[in-house]
JSON list of C-alpha atoms in Angstrom, two decimals:
[
{"chain": "A", "resi": 1, "resn": "MET", "atom": "CA", "xyz": [0.09, 5.60, 13.42]},
{"chain": "A", "resi": 2, "resn": "GLN", "atom": "CA", "xyz": [-3.80, 6.97, 12.61]},
{"chain": "A", "resi": 3, "resn": "PHE", "atom": "CA", "xyz": [-5.16, 6.37, 9.53]},
{"chain": "A", "resi": 4, "resn": "ASP", "atom": "CA", "xyz": [-8.44, 8.36, 8.62]},
{"chain": "A", "resi": 5, "resn": "VAL", "atom": "CA", "xyz": [-10.38, 7.02, 5.72]},
{"chain": "A", "resi": 6, "resn": "LEU", "atom": "CA", "xyz": [-12.85, 8.82, 3.95]},
{"chain": "A", "resi": 7, "resn": "THR", "atom": "CA", "xyz": [-14.87, 6.24, 2.28]},
{"chain": "A", "resi": 8, "resn": "LEU", "atom": "CA", "xyz": [-18.52, 6.07, 0.71]},
{"chain": "A", "resi": 9, "resn": "PHE", "atom": "CA", "xyz": [-18.67, 2.52, 1.86]},
{"chain": "A", "resi": 10, "resn": "PRO", "atom": "CA", "xyz": [-17.22, 1.85, 5.32]},
{"chain": "A", "resi": 11, "resn": "ASP", "atom": "CA", "xyz": [-18.18, -1.92, 5.34]},
{"chain": "A", "resi": 12, "resn": "PHE", "atom": "CA", "xyz": [-15.75, -2.74, 2.61]},
{"chain": "A", "resi": 13, "resn": "PHE", "atom": "CA", "xyz": [-13.02, -2.44, 5.22]},
{"chain": "A", "resi": 14, "resn": "THR", "atom": "CA", "xyz": [-14.58, -4.15, 8.15]},
{"chain": "A", "resi": 15, "resn": "SER", "atom": "CA", "xyz": [-13.56, -7.92, 7.39]},
{"chain": "A", "resi": 16, "resn": "PRO", "atom": "CA", "xyz": [-9.98, -7.08, 6.33]},
{"chain": "A", "resi": 17, "resn": "LEU", "atom": "CA", "xyz": [-9.17, -4.82, 9.08]},
{"chain": "A", "resi": 18, "resn": "GLN", "atom": "CA", "xyz": [-10.22, -7.68, 11.54]},
{"chain": "A", "resi": 19, "resn": "SER", "atom": "CA", "xyz": [-7.94, -10.59, 9.42]},
{"chain": "A", "resi": 20, "resn": "GLY", "atom": "CA", "xyz": [-4.34, -11.58, 9.74]},
{"chain": "A", "resi": 21, "resn": "LEU", "atom": "CA", "xyz": [-1.37, -9.47, 10.83]},
{"chain": "A", "resi": 22, "resn": "LEU", "atom": "CA", "xyz": [-3.41, -6.29, 10.34]},
{"chain": "A", "resi": 23, "resn": "GLY", "atom": "CA", "xyz": [-5.92, -7.20, 12.23]},
{"chain": "A", "resi": 24, "resn": "LYS", "atom": "CA", "xyz": [-3.70, -8.00, 15.29]},
{"chain": "A", "resi": 25, "resn": "ALA", "atom": "CA", "xyz": [-1.79, -4.46, 14.62]},
{"chain": "A", "resi": 26, "resn": "LEU", "atom": "CA", "xyz": [-4.82, -2.87, 15.32]},
{"chain": "A", "resi": 27, "resn": "GLU", "atom": "CA", "xyz": [-5.52, -4.85, 18.30]},
{"chain": "A", "resi": 28, "resn": "LYS", "atom": "CA", "xyz": [-2.37, -4.07, 19.66]},
{"chain": "A", "resi": 29, "resn": "ALA", "atom": "CA", "xyz": [-2.83, -0.33, 19.08]},
{"chain": "A", "resi": 30, "resn": "ILE", "atom": "CA", "xyz": [0.28, -0.32, 16.63]},
{"chain": "A", "resi": 31, "resn": "ALA", "atom": "CA", "xyz": [-2.02, 1.49, 14.35]},
{"chain": "A", "resi": 32, "resn": "SER", "atom": "CA", "xyz": [-5.57, 2.56, 14.38]},
{"chain": "A", "resi": 33, "resn": "VAL", "atom": "CA", "xyz": [-8.20, 3.09, 11.31]},
{"chain": "A", "resi": 34, "resn": "ASN", "atom": "CA", "xyz": [-10.82, 5.91, 11.50]},
{"chain": "A", "resi": 35, "resn": "LEU", "atom": "CA", "xyz": [-13.38, 5.31, 8.78]},
{"chain": "A", "resi": 36, "resn": "ILE", "atom": "CA", "xyz": [-15.40, 8.59, 8.05]},
{"chain": "A", "resi": 37, "resn": "ASN", "atom": "CA", "xyz": [-18.40, 8.98, 5.59]},
{"chain": "A", "resi": 38, "resn": "PRO", "atom": "CA", "xyz": [-18.48, 12.13, 3.62]},
{"chain": "A", "resi": 39, "resn": "ARG", "atom": "CA", "xyz": [-22.42, 11.51, 3.53]},
{"chain": "A", "resi": 40, "resn": "ASP", "atom": "CA", "xyz": [-22.57, 12.25, 7.10]},
{"chain": "A", "resi": 41, "resn": "PHE", "atom": "CA", "xyz": [-21.06, 15.84, 6.30]},
{"chain": "A", "resi": 42, "resn": "THR", "atom": "CA", "xyz": [-23.70, 16.57, 3.66]},
{"chain": "A", "resi": 43, "resn": "THR", "atom": "CA", "xyz": [-26.70, 19.38, 4.45]},
{"chain": "A", "resi": 44, "resn": "ASP", "atom": "CA", "xyz": [-29.18, 18.00, 2.09]},
{"chain": "A", "resi": 45, "resn": "LYS", "atom": "CA", "xyz": [-32.21, 15.62, 3.00]},
{"chain": "A", "resi": 46, "resn": "HIS", "atom": "CA", "xyz": [-30.97, 13.26, 0.32]},
{"chain": "A", "resi": 47, "resn": "ARG", "atom": "CA", "xyz": [-27.19, 13.06, 1.41]},
{"chain": "A", "resi": 48, "resn": "ARG", "atom": "CA", "xyz": [-26.09, 13.82, -2.09]},
{"chain": "A", "resi": 49, "resn": "VAL", "atom": "CA", "xyz": [-22.28, 13.59, -2.37]},
{"chain": "A", "resi": 50, "resn": "ASP", "atom": "CA", "xyz": [-22.21, 13.69, -6.16]},
{"chain": "A", "resi": 51, "resn": "ASP", "atom": "CA", "xyz": [-23.10, 15.73, -9.12]},
{"chain": "A", "resi": 52, "resn": "GLU", "atom": "CA", "xyz": [-22.80, 16.42, -12.65]},
{"chain": "A", "resi": 53, "resn": "PRO", "atom": "CA", "xyz": [-19.54, 17.78, -14.18]},
{"chain": "A", "resi": 54, "resn": "TYR", "atom": "CA", "xyz": [-19.60, 21.16, -15.45]},
{"chain": "A", "resi": 55, "resn": "GLY", "atom": "CA", "xyz": [-19.04, 21.02, -19.23]},
{"chain": "A", "resi": 56, "resn": "GLY", "atom": "CA", "xyz": [-21.14, 18.14, -19.81]},
{"chain": "A", "resi": 57, "resn": "GLY", "atom": "CA", "xyz": [-19.45, 14.60, -19.94]},
{"chain": "A", "resi": 58, "resn": "VAL", "atom": "CA", "xyz": [-20.13, 10.93, -18.76]},
{"chain": "A", "resi": 59, "resn": "GLY", "atom": "CA", "xyz": [-20.27, 9.95, -15.20]},
{"chain": "A", "resi": 60, "resn": "MET", "atom": "CA", "xyz": [-20.70, 11.89, -11.58]},
{"chain": "A", "resi": 61, "resn": "VAL", "atom": "CA", "xyz": [-18.33, 13.94, -9.90]},
{"chain": "A", "resi": 62, "resn": "ILE", "atom": "CA", "xyz": [-17.68, 13.84, -6.07]},
{"chain": "A", "resi": 63, "resn": "LYS", "atom": "CA", "xyz": [-18.72, 17.47, -4.22]},
{"chain": "A", "resi": 64, "resn": "PRO", "atom": "CA", "xyz": [-16.02, 19.38, -2.59]},
{"chain": "A", "resi": 65, "resn": "GLU", "atom": "CA", "xyz": [-18.57, 20.51, 0.05]},
{"chain": "A", "resi": 66, "resn": "PRO", "atom": "CA", "xyz": [-18.76, 17.14, 2.14]},
{"chain": "A", "resi": 67, "resn": "VAL", "atom": "CA", "xyz": [-14.90, 16.23, 1.49]},
{"chain": "A", "resi": 68, "resn": "PHE", "atom": "CA", "xyz": [-13.46, 19.18, 2.83]},
{"chain": "A", "resi": 69, "resn": "ALA", "atom": "CA", "xyz": [-16.16, 19.27, 6.09]},
{"chain": "A", "resi": 70, "resn": "ALA", "atom": "CA", "xyz": [-15.15, 15.70, 6.60]},
{"chain": "A", "resi": 71, "resn": "VAL", "atom": "CA", "xyz": [-11.36, 16.40, 6.42]},
{"chain": "A", "resi": 72, "resn": "GLU", "atom": "CA", "xyz": [-11.52, 19.75, 8.55]},
{"chain": "A", "resi": 73, "resn": "SER", "atom": "CA", "xyz": [-13.49, 17.70, 11.28]},
{"chain": "A", "resi": 74, "resn": "LEU", "atom": "CA", "xyz": [-10.41, 15.67, 11.91]},
{"chain": "A", "resi": 75, "resn": "PRO", "atom": "CA", "xyz": [-7.88, 16.26, 14.42]},
{"chain": "A", "resi": 76, "resn": "ILE", "atom": "CA", "xyz": [-4.56, 17.48, 13.47]},
{"chain": "A", "resi": 77, "resn": "LEU", "atom": "CA", "xyz": [-1.67, 15.15, 14.26]},
{"chain": "A", "resi": 78, "resn": "PRO", "atom": "CA", "xyz": [2.21, 16.67, 14.35]},
{"chain": "A", "resi": 79, "resn": "LYS", "atom": "CA", "xyz": [3.23, 15.13, 11.21]},
{"chain": "A", "resi": 80, "resn": "ARG", "atom": "CA", "xyz": [0.27, 14.23, 8.71]},
{"chain": "A", "resi": 81, "resn": "GLU", "atom": "CA", "xyz": [-0.30, 13.89, 5.32]},
{"chain": "A", "resi": 82, "resn": "VAL", "atom": "CA", "xyz": [-3.46, 14.00, 3.25]},
{"chain": "A", "resi": 83, "resn": "ILE", "atom": "CA", "xyz": [-3.23, 11.37, 0.44]},
{"chain": "A", "resi": 84, "resn": "LEU", "atom": "CA", "xyz": [-5.88, 11.14, -2.63]},
{"chain": "A", "resi": 85, "resn": "LEU", "atom": "CA", "xyz": [-6.20, 7.84, -4.26]},
{"chain": "A", "resi": 86, "resn": "THR", "atom": "CA", "xyz": [-6.30, 8.18, -7.77]},
{"chain": "A", "resi": 87, "resn": "PRO", "atom": "CA", "xyz": [-4.87, 6.62, -11.05]},
{"chain": "A", "resi": 88, "resn": "GLN", "atom": "CA", "xyz": [-3.19, 10.04, -11.47]},
{"chain": "A", "resi": 89, "resn": "GLY", "atom": "CA", "xyz": [-0.87, 9.61, -8.47]},
{"chain": "A", "resi": 90, "resn": "ARG", "atom": "CA", "xyz": [2.69, 8.16, -7.74]},
{"chain": "A", "resi": 91, "resn": "THR", "atom": "CA", "xyz": [2.60, 4.54, -8.10]},
{"chain": "A", "resi": 92, "resn": "MET", "atom": "CA", "xyz": [2.73, 2.58, -4.65]},
{"chain": "A", "resi": 93, "resn": "ASP", "atom": "CA", "xyz": [6.11, 0.59, -3.92]},
{"chain": "A", "resi": 94, "resn": "GLN", "atom": "CA", "xyz": [7.98, -0.15, -1.00]},
{"chain": "A", "resi": 95, "resn": "ALA", "atom": "CA", "xyz": [10.03, 2.83, -0.89]},
{"chain": "A", "resi": 96, "resn": "LEU", "atom": "CA", "xyz": [6.59, 4.93, -0.33]},
{"chain": "A", "resi": 97, "resn": "PHE", "atom": "CA", "xyz": [5.29, 2.44, 2.35]},
{"chain": "A", "resi": 98, "resn": "ARG", "atom": "CA", "xyz": [8.84, 2.92, 4.29]},
{"chain": "A", "resi": 99, "resn": "GLU", "atom": "CA", "xyz": [8.67, 6.91, 3.62]},
{"chain": "A", "resi": 100, "resn": "LEU", "atom": "CA", "xyz": [4.77, 7.03, 5.05]},
{"chain": "A", "resi": 101, "resn": "THR", "atom": "CA", "xyz": [5.60, 4.95, 8.31]},
{"chain": "A", "resi": 102, "resn": "ASP", "atom": "CA", "xyz": [7.33, 8.20, 9.30]},
{"chain": "A", "resi": 103, "resn": "TYR", "atom": "CA", "xyz": [4.13, 9.67, 9.61]},
{"chain": "A", "resi": 104, "resn": "ASP", "atom": "CA", "xyz": [1.80, 10.18, 12.55]},
{"chain": "A", "resi": 105, "resn": "GLN", "atom": "CA", "xyz": [-1.43, 10.42, 10.71]},
{"chain": "A", "resi": 106, "resn": "LEU", "atom": "CA", "xyz": [-2.36, 9.44, 7.42]},
{"chain": "A", "resi": 107, "resn": "VAL", "atom": "CA", "xyz": [-5.75, 10.94, 5.59]},
{"chain": "A", "resi": 108, "resn": "LEU", "atom": "CA", "xyz": [-6.80, 8.82, 2.84]},
{"chain": "A", "resi": 109, "resn": "ILE", "atom": "CA", "xyz": [-9.60, 10.18, 0.51]},
{"chain": "A", "resi": 110, "resn": "CYS", "atom": "CA", "xyz": [-11.27, 6.94, -1.72]},
{"chain": "A", "resi": 111, "resn": "GLY", "atom": "CA", "xyz": [-12.18, 8.51, -4.89]},
{"chain": "A", "resi": 112, "resn": "HIS", "atom": "CA", "xyz": [-15.40, 7.03, -7.02]},
{"chain": "A", "resi": 113, "resn": "TYR", "atom": "CA", "xyz": [-17.26, 7.93, -10.25]},
{"chain": "A", "resi": 114, "resn": "GLU", "atom": "CA", "xyz": [-15.44, 9.76, -12.46]},
{"chain": "A", "resi": 115, "resn": "GLY", "atom": "CA", "xyz": [-13.33, 11.54, -9.61]},
{"chain": "A", "resi": 116, "resn": "VAL", "atom": "CA", "xyz": [-13.46, 13.95, -7.25]},
{"chain": "A", "resi": 117, "resn": "ASP", "atom": "CA", "xyz": [-14.05, 18.16, -7.66]},
{"chain": "A", "resi": 118, "resn": "GLU", "atom": "CA", "xyz": [-10.73, 19.48, -8.64]},
{"chain": "A", "resi": 119, "resn": "ARG", "atom": "CA", "xyz": [-10.89, 21.81, -5.69]},
{"chain": "A", "resi": 120, "resn": "VAL", "atom": "CA", "xyz": [-10.43, 18.98, -3.13]},
{"chain": "A", "resi": 121, "resn": "CYS", "atom": "CA", "xyz": [-6.73, 18.90, -4.46]},
{"chain": "A", "resi": 122, "resn": "GLN", "atom": "CA", "xyz": [-6.31, 21.96, -2.26]},
{"chain": "A", "resi": 123, "resn": "LEU", "atom": "CA", "xyz": [-6.54, 19.75, 0.69]},
{"chain": "A", "resi": 124, "resn": "VAL", "atom": "CA", "xyz": [-4.29, 16.94, -0.81]},
{"chain": "A", "resi": 125, "resn": "THR", "atom": "CA", "xyz": [-0.60, 16.94, -0.17]},
{"chain": "A", "resi": 126, "resn": "ARG", "atom": "CA", "xyz": [0.02, 13.90, -2.38]},
{"chain": "A", "resi": 127, "resn": "GLU", "atom": "CA", "xyz": [-1.69, 11.72, -4.66]},
{"chain": "A", "resi": 128, "resn": "VAL", "atom": "CA", "xyz": [-1.03, 8.08, -4.92]},
{"chain": "A", "resi": 129, "resn": "SER", "atom": "CA", "xyz": [-2.17, 5.32, -7.20]},
{"chain": "A", "resi": 130, "resn": "LEU", "atom": "CA", "xyz": [-2.30, 1.30, -7.11]},
{"chain": "A", "resi": 131, "resn": "GLY", "atom": "CA", "xyz": [-1.45, 0.98, -10.58]},
{"chain": "A", "resi": 132, "resn": "ASP", "atom": "CA", "xyz": [-1.72, 1.95, -14.25]},
{"chain": "A", "resi": 133, "resn": "PHE", "atom": "CA", "xyz": [-5.15, 0.87, -14.38]},
{"chain": "A", "resi": 134, "resn": "VAL", "atom": "CA", "xyz": [-8.43, 2.02, -13.15]},
{"chain": "A", "resi": 135, "resn": "LEU", "atom": "CA", "xyz": [-10.66, 0.58, -10.37]},
{"chain": "A", "resi": 136, "resn": "THR", "atom": "CA", "xyz": [-14.51, 1.10, -9.31]},
{"chain": "A", "resi": 137, "resn": "CYS", "atom": "CA", "xyz": [-13.24, 2.56, -6.26]},
{"chain": "A", "resi": 138, "resn": "GLY", "atom": "CA", "xyz": [-10.62, 4.03, -3.73]},
{"chain": "A", "resi": 139, "resn": "GLU", "atom": "CA", "xyz": [-10.87, 1.61, -1.07]},
{"chain": "A", "resi": 140, "resn": "ILE", "atom": "CA", "xyz": [-8.75, -1.08, -2.90]},
{"chain": "A", "resi": 141, "resn": "PRO", "atom": "CA", "xyz": [-6.15, 0.92, -3.42]},
{"chain": "A", "resi": 142, "resn": "ALA", "atom": "CA", "xyz": [-6.52, 2.56, 0.34]},
{"chain": "A", "resi": 143, "resn": "LEU", "atom": "CA", "xyz": [-6.85, -0.83, 2.01]},
{"chain": "A", "resi": 144, "resn": "THR", "atom": "CA", "xyz": [-3.42, -1.86, 0.18]},
{"chain": "A", "resi": 145, "resn": "LEU", "atom": "CA", "xyz": [-1.94, 1.10, 1.51]},
{"chain": "A", "resi": 146, "resn": "ILE", "atom": "CA", "xyz": [-2.97, 0.75, 5.08]},
{"chain": "A", "resi": 147, "resn": "ASN", "atom": "CA", "xyz": [-1.73, -2.95, 4.98]},
{"chain": "A", "resi": 148, "resn": "GLY", "atom": "CA", "xyz": [2.10, -1.83, 3.26]},
{"chain": "A", "resi": 149, "resn": "VAL", "atom": "CA", "xyz": [2.54, 0.80, 5.72]},
{"chain": "A", "resi": 150, "resn": "THR", "atom": "CA", "xyz": [1.26, -1.07, 9.23]},
{"chain": "A", "resi": 151, "resn": "ARG", "atom": "CA", "xyz": [3.08, -4.29, 8.31]},
{"chain": "A", "resi": 152, "resn": "LEU", "atom": "CA", "xyz": [6.28, -2.23, 8.40]},
{"chain": "A", "resi": 153, "resn": "LEU", "atom": "CA", "xyz": [5.64, -0.39, 11.70]},
{"chain": "A", "resi": 154, "resn": "PRO", "atom": "CA", "xyz": [7.69, -1.88, 14.80]},
{"chain": "A", "resi": 155, "resn": "GLY", "atom": "CA", "xyz": [5.80, -4.92, 16.46]},
{"chain": "A", "resi": 156, "resn": "THR", "atom": "CA", "xyz": [3.43, -5.71, 13.61]},
{"chain": "A", "resi": 157, "resn": "VAL", "atom": "CA", "xyz": [5.96, -8.69, 11.90]},
{"chain": "A", "resi": 158, "resn": "ALA", "atom": "CA", "xyz": [7.56, -10.90, 14.69]},
{"chain": "A", "resi": 159, "resn": "LYS", "atom": "CA", "xyz": [10.50, -11.47, 13.01]},
{"chain": "A", "resi": 160, "resn": "GLU", "atom": "CA", "xyz": [11.31, -8.14, 11.68]},
{"chain": "A", "resi": 161, "resn": "ALA", "atom": "CA", "xyz": [14.60, -9.25, 10.15]},
{"chain": "A", "resi": 162, "resn": "SER", "atom": "CA", "xyz": [12.38, -10.97, 7.77]},
{"chain": "A", "resi": 163, "resn": "LEU", "atom": "CA", "xyz": [11.56, -7.54, 6.28]},
{"chain": "A", "resi": 164, "resn": "ILE", "atom": "CA", "xyz": [14.90, -7.07, 5.31]},
{"chain": "A", "resi": 165, "resn": "ALA", "atom": "CA", "xyz": [15.17, -9.78, 2.75]},
{"chain": "A", "resi": 166, "resn": "GLU", "atom": "CA", "xyz": [11.98, -9.57, 1.15]},
{"chain": "A", "resi": 167, "resn": "SER", "atom": "CA", "xyz": [11.06, -8.65, -2.35]},
{"chain": "A", "resi": 168, "resn": "PHE", "atom": "CA", "xyz": [11.59, -4.74, -3.20]},
{"chain": "A", "resi": 169, "resn": "SER", "atom": "CA", "xyz": [13.40, -4.13, 0.07]},
{"chain": "A", "resi": 170, "resn": "THR", "atom": "CA", "xyz": [16.10, -3.57, -2.43]},
{"chain": "A", "resi": 171, "resn": "ASP", "atom": "CA", "xyz": [16.02, -3.54, -5.95]},
{"chain": "A", "resi": 172, "resn": "LEU", "atom": "CA", "xyz": [15.87, -7.57, -6.13]},
{"chain": "A", "resi": 173, "resn": "LEU", "atom": "CA", "xyz": [12.98, -9.79, -5.91]},
{"chain": "A", "resi": 174, "resn": "ASP", "atom": "CA", "xyz": [13.22, -12.25, -2.93]},
{"chain": "A", "resi": 175, "resn": "TYR", "atom": "CA", "xyz": [14.92, -15.74, -3.14]},
{"chain": "A", "resi": 176, "resn": "PRO", "atom": "CA", "xyz": [12.80, -19.07, -3.14]},
{"chain": "A", "resi": 177, "resn": "HIS", "atom": "CA", "xyz": [11.76, -20.60, 0.05]},
{"chain": "A", "resi": 178, "resn": "TYR", "atom": "CA", "xyz": [11.59, -24.23, 1.18]},
{"chain": "A", "resi": 179, "resn": "THR", "atom": "CA", "xyz": [10.24, -26.04, 4.01]},
{"chain": "A", "resi": 180, "resn": "ARG", "atom": "CA", "xyz": [9.53, -29.80, 5.34]},
{"chain": "A", "resi": 181, "resn": "PRO", "atom": "CA", "xyz": [9.73, -32.25, 4.10]},
{"chain": "A", "resi": 182, "resn": "PRO", "atom": "CA", "xyz": [12.80, -32.38, 2.12]},
{"chain": "A", "resi": 183, "resn": "VAL", "atom": "CA", "xyz": [11.31, -33.88, -1.06]},
{"chain": "A", "resi": 184, "resn": "PHE", "atom": "CA", "xyz": [7.86, -33.89, -1.97]},
{"chain": "A", "resi": 185, "resn": "ARG", "atom": "CA", "xyz": [6.46, -35.51, -5.29]},
{"chain": "A", "resi": 186, "resn": "GLY", "atom": "CA", "xyz": [10.28, -35.82, -6.57]},
{"chain": "A", "resi": 187, "resn": "LEU", "atom": "CA", "xyz": [10.86, -32.52, -6.03]},
{"chain": "A", "resi": 188, "resn": "ALA", "atom": "CA", "xyz": [13.88, -31.90, -3.42]},
{"chain": "A", "resi": 189, "resn": "VAL", "atom": "CA", "xyz": [14.99, -28.87, -1.75]},
{"chain": "A", "resi": 190, "resn": "PRO", "atom": "CA", "xyz": [18.44, -27.45, -2.99]},
{"chain": "A", "resi": 191, "resn": "PRO", "atom": "CA", "xyz": [21.07, -29.42, -1.28]},
{"chain": "A", "resi": 192, "resn": "VAL", "atom": "CA", "xyz": [22.71, -26.42, -0.09]},
{"chain": "A", "resi": 193, "resn": "LEU", "atom": "CA", "xyz": [19.99, -25.31, 2.20]},
{"chain": "A", "resi": 194, "resn": "LEU", "atom": "CA", "xyz": [20.40, -28.36, 4.19]},
{"chain": "A", "resi": 195, "resn": "SER", "atom": "CA", "xyz": [24.31, -27.99, 4.77]},
{"chain": "A", "resi": 196, "resn": "GLY", "atom": "CA", "xyz": [24.24, -25.70, 7.54]},
{"chain": "A", "resi": 197, "resn": "ASN", "atom": "CA", "xyz": [27.04, -23.45, 5.68]},
{"chain": "A", "resi": 198, "resn": "HIS", "atom": "CA", "xyz": [25.48, -20.21, 6.13]},
{"chain": "A", "resi": 199, "resn": "GLN", "atom": "CA", "xyz": [27.97, -18.47, 3.98]},
{"chain": "A", "resi": 200, "resn": "ALA", "atom": "CA", "xyz": [27.18, -20.74, 0.99]},
{"chain": "A", "resi": 201, "resn": "ILE", "atom": "CA", "xyz": [23.46, -20.19, 1.76]},
{"chain": "A", "resi": 202, "resn": "ALA", "atom": "CA", "xyz": [23.71, -16.59, 1.75]},
{"chain": "A", "resi": 203, "resn": "GLN", "atom": "CA", "xyz": [25.60, -16.72, -1.57]},
{"chain": "A", "resi": 204, "resn": "TRP", "atom": "CA", "xyz": [22.87, -19.18, -2.89]},
{"chain": "A", "resi": 205, "resn": "ARG", "atom": "CA", "xyz": [20.11, -16.86, -2.05]},
{"chain": "A", "resi": 206, "resn": "LEU", "atom": "CA", "xyz": [21.72, -13.88, -3.64]},
{"chain": "A", "resi": 207, "resn": "GLU", "atom": "CA", "xyz": [22.61, -15.99, -6.59]},
{"chain": "A", "resi": 208, "resn": "GLN", "atom": "CA", "xyz": [18.85, -16.79, -6.77]},
{"chain": "A", "resi": 209, "resn": "GLN", "atom": "CA", "xyz": [17.79, -13.12, -6.37]},
{"chain": "A", "resi": 210, "resn": "GLU", "atom": "CA", "xyz": [19.59, -12.13, -9.27]},
{"chain": "A", "resi": 211, "resn": "GLU", "atom": "CA", "xyz": [18.45, -15.03, -11.39]},
{"chain": "A", "resi": 212, "resn": "ARG", "atom": "CA", "xyz": [15.11, -14.20, -10.80]},
{"chain": "A", "resi": 213, "resn": "THR", "atom": "CA", "xyz": [15.07, -10.64, -11.04]},
{"chain": "A", "resi": 214, "resn": "GLN", "atom": "CA", "xyz": [16.96, -10.79, -14.44]},
{"chain": "A", "resi": 215, "resn": "GLN", "atom": "CA", "xyz": [14.28, -13.11, -15.54]},
{"chain": "A", "resi": 216, "resn": "ARG", "atom": "CA", "xyz": [11.14, -11.70, -14.25]},
{"chain": "A", "resi": 217, "resn": "ARG", "atom": "CA", "xyz": [11.75, -7.96, -13.63]},
{"chain": "A", "resi": 218, "resn": "PRO", "atom": "CA", "xyz": [14.31, -6.75, -16.11]},
{"chain": "A", "resi": 219, "resn": "ASP", "atom": "CA", "xyz": [13.21, -3.09, -15.43]},
{"chain": "A", "resi": 220, "resn": "LEU", "atom": "CA", "xyz": [14.27, -3.85, -11.74]},
{"chain": "A", "resi": 221, "resn": "TRP", "atom": "CA", "xyz": [17.42, -5.80, -12.81]},
{"chain": "A", "resi": 222, "resn": "GLN", "atom": "CA", "xyz": [18.58, -2.77, -14.81]},
{"chain": "A", "resi": 223, "resn": "LYS", "atom": "CA", "xyz": [18.19, -0.28, -11.73]},
{"chain": "A", "resi": 224, "resn": "TRP", "atom": "CA", "xyz": [20.13, -2.90, -9.89]},
{"chain": "A", "resi": 225, "resn": "GLN", "atom": "CA", "xyz": [22.83, -2.94, -12.49]},
{"chain": "A", "resi": 226, "resn": "ASN", "atom": "CA", "xyz": [22.73, 0.56, -12.52]},
{"chain": "A", "resi": 227, "resn": "GLN", "atom": "CA", "xyz": [23.28, 1.01, -8.70]},
{"chain": "A", "resi": 228, "resn": "SER", "atom": "CA", "xyz": [26.09, -1.77, -8.12]},
{"chain": "A", "resi": 229, "resn": "PRO", "atom": "CA", "xyz": [29.67, -0.96, -7.87]},
{"chain": "A", "resi": 230, "resn": "SER", "atom": "CA", "xyz": [31.44, -1.68, -10.99]},
{"chain": "A", "resi": 231, "resn": "PRO", "atom": "CA", "xyz": [34.17, -4.81, -10.51]}
]
C-alpha cells in the first residue's frame, strides 16, 4: 500500500510515522508514505500556494495550480484513490478503512485555510472527513486514515484475530478486557474469565458488548437490532 500525502507541513508526520505499530509496518514495507509539499510545485519567487477568494470573504483558498502539478507528478498505480480531507466528506469509520485496504495507492490531499479551489475536485475520487467539526489542517485526518488503514493490512498486527472482535468490526462495541493481577485495589476480574469455560466466556463477552453498545452508543445498538435476525 502506498500513501502519497500532499501537505504543506511534512514535519507534522515525522514522529507519528516512526512510532508504534505504524512505524514498524513502514519499516517492514507493509505500507509506504510519500510526503509531497505543494510549495515545491509553485512557479513564483514567493512559492505562494494560497490566494484571496473570488467574490470576497474571510480567509484564503489553496490555489489549484500547485495541487494539480503535485498530483500529476505522482506515478499511477493500478488501483488508486485520490482523497480530499474535508469536513464535507464521508465520515471515517471502520467500514471505510476496510474498503480502502483493497487499493494499491491512496493519494491524500490535506486542506488548509478556508479550503481548496473547487477545481481541485476534478482530481478527487472521494472526499473524507474525520467528523462533524473543523480542524486547522487536513494533516490530522490524513494521519488518522493512514493509521486506520495500515493497521488492517496483513502483517501489521501480529494477532490478526484481535481485529475481528474489536469495536466497530461489527455494530457492537468491544467487550471489557482484564489482565493480572486478579484483584487490584479491591476490584476483581469477573470470575467467568478465570473459569476456563470458553463457551461461557464467549457468551459473557457478547452480553457485555450488547450492554455497552446499548448504554453508550444507542445509534449503533439500533443498527445492530435492525440487522439481527428476529427470534
